[in-house]
Amino acid sequence: QLVESGGGLVQVGGSLRLSCEAHTHTFRDDNMGWFRQAPGKEREFVAGINWNGYNDYYDASVKGRFFISRDNDNNMVYLQMNSLRAEDTATYYCGGDSNWGRLVAGANKYWGQGTQVTVSS
């Protein structure tokens, strides 16, 4: 139901823009988020945006460097990642849920398959 794209290999300090295309009937009513999972670690919340795009929230590790946005007319969510660091290397997932608490907790009702981001030093 969610298809991520835009991952790749980038050098430290570089930028990438991830995209998530939603094939759901409830997209316009759902809060959306980006999550990531590094090898050997649990999946963690990165950024979230509410259903109308008026409010967003970021993990402290990415605040000021990453920016989440959405296009409800085209069922898209984006994550602009700037000033990338080696520790940002992970598989990035898009997720959605009608409940903000469940979204931030990573207990979403649906997920994408993930896109790999590798930041080389």
PDB file of C-alpha atoms in Angstrom:
ATOM      1  CA  GLN A   1       0.000   0.000   0.000  1.00  0.00           C
ATOM      2  CA  LEU A   2       3.021   2.295   0.432  1.00  0.00           C
ATOM      3  CA  VAL A   3       5.931   2.443  -2.001  1.00  0.00           C
ATOM      4  CA  GLU A   4       9.125   4.243  -1.009  1.00  0.00           C
ATOM      5  CA  SER A   5      11.787   5.482  -3.397  1.00  0.00           C
ATOM      6  CA  GLY A   6      14.731   7.854  -3.501  1.00  0.00           C
ATOM      7  CA  GLY A   7      17.257   6.003  -1.395  1.00  0.00           C
ATOM      8  CA  GLY A   8      20.847   5.549  -2.454  1.00  0.00           C
ATOM      9  CA  LEU A   9      24.485   6.139  -1.652  1.00  0.00           C
ATOM     10  CA  VAL A  10      25.538   9.638  -0.638  1.00  0.00           C
ATOM     11  CA  GLN A  11      28.585  11.163   1.004  1.00  0.00           C
ATOM     12  CA  VAL A  12      28.599  12.708   4.446  1.00  0.00           C
ATOM     13  CA  GLY A  13      27.137  16.195   4.246  1.00  0.00           C
ATOM     14  CA  GLY A  14      25.066  15.384   1.199  1.00  0.00           C
ATOM     15  CA  SER A  15      21.318  15.376   0.674  1.00  0.00           C
ATOM     16  CA  LEU A  16      18.637  12.947  -0.450  1.00  0.00           C
ATOM     17  CA  ARG A  17      14.899  13.215  -0.928  1.00  0.00           C
ATOM     18  CA  LEU A  18      12.803  10.172  -0.158  1.00  0.00           C
ATOM     19  CA  SER A  19       9.344   9.736  -1.623  1.00  0.00           C
ATOM     20  CA  CYS A  20       6.448   7.579  -0.482  1.00  0.00           C
ATOM     21  CA  GLU A  21       3.494   6.914  -2.746  1.00  0.00           C
ATOM     22  CA  ALA A  22       0.371   5.788  -0.932  1.00  0.00           C
ATOM     23  CA  HIS A  23      -2.131   3.445  -2.502  1.00  0.00           C
ATOM     24  CA  THR A  24      -4.734   3.636   0.228  1.00  0.00           C
ATOM     25  CA  HIS A  25      -8.288   4.934   0.475  1.00  0.00           C
ATOM     26  CA  THR A  26      -7.632   6.727   3.742  1.00  0.00           C
ATOM     27  CA  PHE A  27      -4.470   8.652   2.929  1.00  0.00           C
ATOM     28  CA  ARG A  28      -6.020  12.103   3.318  1.00  0.00           C
ATOM     29  CA  ASP A  29      -7.245  11.193   6.798  1.00  0.00           C
ATOM     30  CA  ASP A  30      -4.057   9.507   7.974  1.00  0.00           C
ATOM     31  CA  ASN A  31      -1.049  10.847   9.770  1.00  0.00           C
ATOM     32  CA  MET A  32       2.121   9.788   7.983  1.00  0.00           C
ATOM     33  CA  GLY A  33       5.633   9.174   9.147  1.00  0.00           C
ATOM     34  CA  TRP A  34       9.119   8.100   8.245  1.00  0.00           C
ATOM     35  CA  PHE A  35      11.000   5.504  10.232  1.00  0.00           C
ATOM     36  CA  ARG A  36      14.399   3.868   9.883  1.00  0.00           C
ATOM     37  CA  GLN A  37      16.141   0.689  10.895  1.00  0.00           C
ATOM     38  CA  ALA A  38      19.883   0.297  10.978  1.00  0.00           C
ATOM     39  CA  PRO A  39      21.530  -3.162  10.993  1.00  0.00           C
ATOM     40  CA  GLY A  40      21.264  -4.759  14.413  1.00  0.00           C
ATOM     41  CA  LYS A  41      18.948  -2.065  15.727  1.00  0.00           C
ATOM     42  CA  GLU A  42      15.222  -1.687  16.184  1.00  0.00           C
ATOM     43  CA  ARG A  43      13.133   0.410  13.841  1.00  0.00           C
ATOM     44  CA  GLU A  44      12.854   3.983  15.120  1.00  0.00           C
ATOM     45  CA  PHE A  45      10.653   6.986  14.451  1.00  0.00           C
ATOM     46  CA  VAL A  46      12.267   9.756  12.386  1.00  0.00           C
ATOM     47  CA  ALA A  47       9.561  12.249  11.422  1.00  0.00           C
ATOM     48  CA  GLY A  48       5.796  12.536  11.314  1.00  0.00           C
ATOM     49  CA  ILE A  49       3.233  14.821   9.724  1.00  0.00           C
ATOM     50  CA  ASN A  50      -0.427  15.075  10.574  1.00  0.00           C
ATOM     51  CA  TRP A  51      -3.244  14.419   8.134  1.00  0.00           C
ATOM     52  CA  ASN A  52      -3.547  17.979   6.800  1.00  0.00           C
ATOM     53  CA  GLY A  53       0.162  18.762   6.810  1.00  0.00           C
ATOM     54  CA  TYR A  54      -0.120  21.584   9.299  1.00  0.00           C
ATOM     55  CA  ASN A  55       1.886  19.913  12.051  1.00  0.00           C
ATOM     56  CA  ASP A  56       5.102  17.936  11.979  1.00  0.00           C
ATOM     57  CA  TYR A  57       7.366  16.357  14.540  1.00  0.00           C
ATOM     58  CA  TYR A  58      10.944  15.100  14.439  1.00  0.00           C
ATOM     59  CA  ASP A  59      13.223  12.905  16.435  1.00  0.00           C
ATOM     60  CA  ALA A  60      15.933  14.985  18.076  1.00  0.00           C
ATOM     61  CA  SER A  61      18.626  13.240  16.029  1.00  0.00           C
ATOM     62  CA  VAL A  62      17.297  14.676  12.754  1.00  0.00           C
ATOM     63  CA  LYS A  63      15.616  17.911  13.799  1.00  0.00           C
ATOM     64  CA  GLY A  64      16.863  20.810  11.716  1.00  0.00           C
ATOM     65  CA  ARG A  65      18.332  18.493   9.063  1.00  0.00           C
ATOM     66  CA  PHE A  66      15.324  16.477   7.868  1.00  0.00           C
ATOM     67  CA  PHE A  67      11.992  17.861   6.694  1.00  0.00           C
ATOM     68  CA  ILE A  68       8.793  15.937   6.098  1.00  0.00           C
ATOM     69  CA  SER A  69       6.048  17.105   3.753  1.00  0.00           C
ATOM     70  CA  ARG A  70       2.994  15.688   2.034  1.00  0.00           C
ATOM     71  CA  ASP A  71       0.928  16.240  -1.096  1.00  0.00           C
ATOM     72  CA  ASN A  72      -2.608  15.100  -0.448  1.00  0.00           C
ATOM     73  CA  ASP A  73      -3.672  15.723  -4.033  1.00  0.00           C
ATOM     74  CA  ASN A  74      -1.202  13.108  -5.253  1.00  0.00           C
ATOM     75  CA  ASN A  75      -1.058  10.768  -2.226  1.00  0.00           C
ATOM     76  CA  MET A  76       2.627  11.463  -1.639  1.00  0.00           C
ATOM     77  CA  VAL A  77       4.836  11.934   1.409  1.00  0.00           C
ATOM     78  CA  TYR A  78       8.398  13.185   1.224  1.00  0.00           C
ATOM     79  CA  LEU A  79      11.438  13.300   3.468  1.00  0.00           C
ATOM     80  CA  GLN A  80      14.090  15.834   2.569  1.00  0.00           C
ATOM     81  CA  MET A  81      17.332  14.812   4.253  1.00  0.00           C
ATOM     82  CA  ASN A  82      20.157  17.342   4.455  1.00  0.00           C
ATOM     83  CA  SER A  83      23.563  17.347   6.116  1.00  0.00           C
ATOM     84  CA  LEU A  84      23.555  13.574   6.149  1.00  0.00           C
ATOM     85  CA  ARG A  85      25.764  11.746   8.613  1.00  0.00           C
ATOM     86  CA  ALA A  86      27.160   8.242   8.621  1.00  0.00           C
ATOM     87  CA  GLU A  87      24.794   7.360  11.466  1.00  0.00           C
ATOM     88  CA  ASP A  88      21.819   8.133   9.207  1.00  0.00           C
ATOM     89  CA  THR A  89      22.626   4.958   7.268  1.00  0.00           C
ATOM     90  CA  ALA A  90      19.576   2.706   7.489  1.00  0.00           C
ATOM     91  CA  THR A  91      16.602   1.318   5.666  1.00  0.00           C
ATOM     92  CA  TYR A  92      13.925   4.006   5.663  1.00  0.00           C
ATOM     93  CA  TYR A  93      10.247   3.106   5.859  1.00  0.00           C
ATOM     94  CA  CYS A  94       7.101   5.080   5.304  1.00  0.00           C
ATOM     95  CA  GLY A  95       4.150   4.368   7.568  1.00  0.00           C
ATOM     96  CA  GLY A  96       0.688   5.677   8.226  1.00  0.00           C
ATOM     97  CA  ASP A  97      -2.037   5.599  10.840  1.00  0.00           C
ATOM     98  CA  SER A  98      -5.136   7.558  11.749  1.00  0.00           C
ATOM     99  CA  ASN A  99      -3.952   7.757  15.351  1.00  0.00           C
ATOM    100  CA  TRP A 100      -0.992  10.048  16.008  1.00  0.00           C
ATOM    101  CA  GLY A 101       0.118   8.169  19.095  1.00  0.00           C
ATOM    102  CA  ARG A 102       0.225   4.877  17.258  1.00  0.00           C
ATOM    103  CA  LEU A 103       2.175   6.502  14.429  1.00  0.00           C
ATOM    104  CA  VAL A 104       4.887   7.925  16.678  1.00  0.00           C
ATOM    105  CA  ALA A 105       5.091   4.640  18.560  1.00  0.00           C
ATOM    106  CA  GLY A 106       5.626   2.796  15.310  1.00  0.00           C
ATOM    107  CA  ALA A 107       2.425   0.793  15.701  1.00  0.00           C
ATOM    108  CA  ASN A 108       1.132   1.843  12.302  1.00  0.00           C
ATOM    109  CA  LYS A 109      -1.631   0.120  10.447  1.00  0.00           C
ATOM    110  CA  TYR A 110       0.418  -0.014   7.247  1.00  0.00           C
ATOM    111  CA  TRP A 111       4.021   0.149   6.070  1.00  0.00           C
ATOM    112  CA  GLY A 112       6.072   0.334   2.917  1.00  0.00           C
ATOM    113  CA  GLN A 113       8.821  -2.082   1.932  1.00  0.00           C
ATOM    114  CA  GLY A 114      11.635   0.344   2.692  1.00  0.00           C
ATOM    115  CA  THR A 115      14.393   2.115   0.783  1.00  0.00           C
ATOM    116  CA  GLN A 116      18.075   1.891   1.644  1.00  0.00           C
ATOM    117  CA  VAL A 117      20.064   5.014   2.494  1.00  0.00           C
ATOM    118  CA  THR A 118      23.817   4.663   2.839  1.00  0.00           C
ATOM    119  CA  VAL A 119      25.947   7.607   3.915  1.00  0.00           C
ATOM    120  CA  SER A 120      29.655   7.130   3.297  1.00  0.00           C
ATOM    121  CA  SER A 121      32.437   9.026   5.043  1.00  0.00           C
TER     122      SER A 121
END
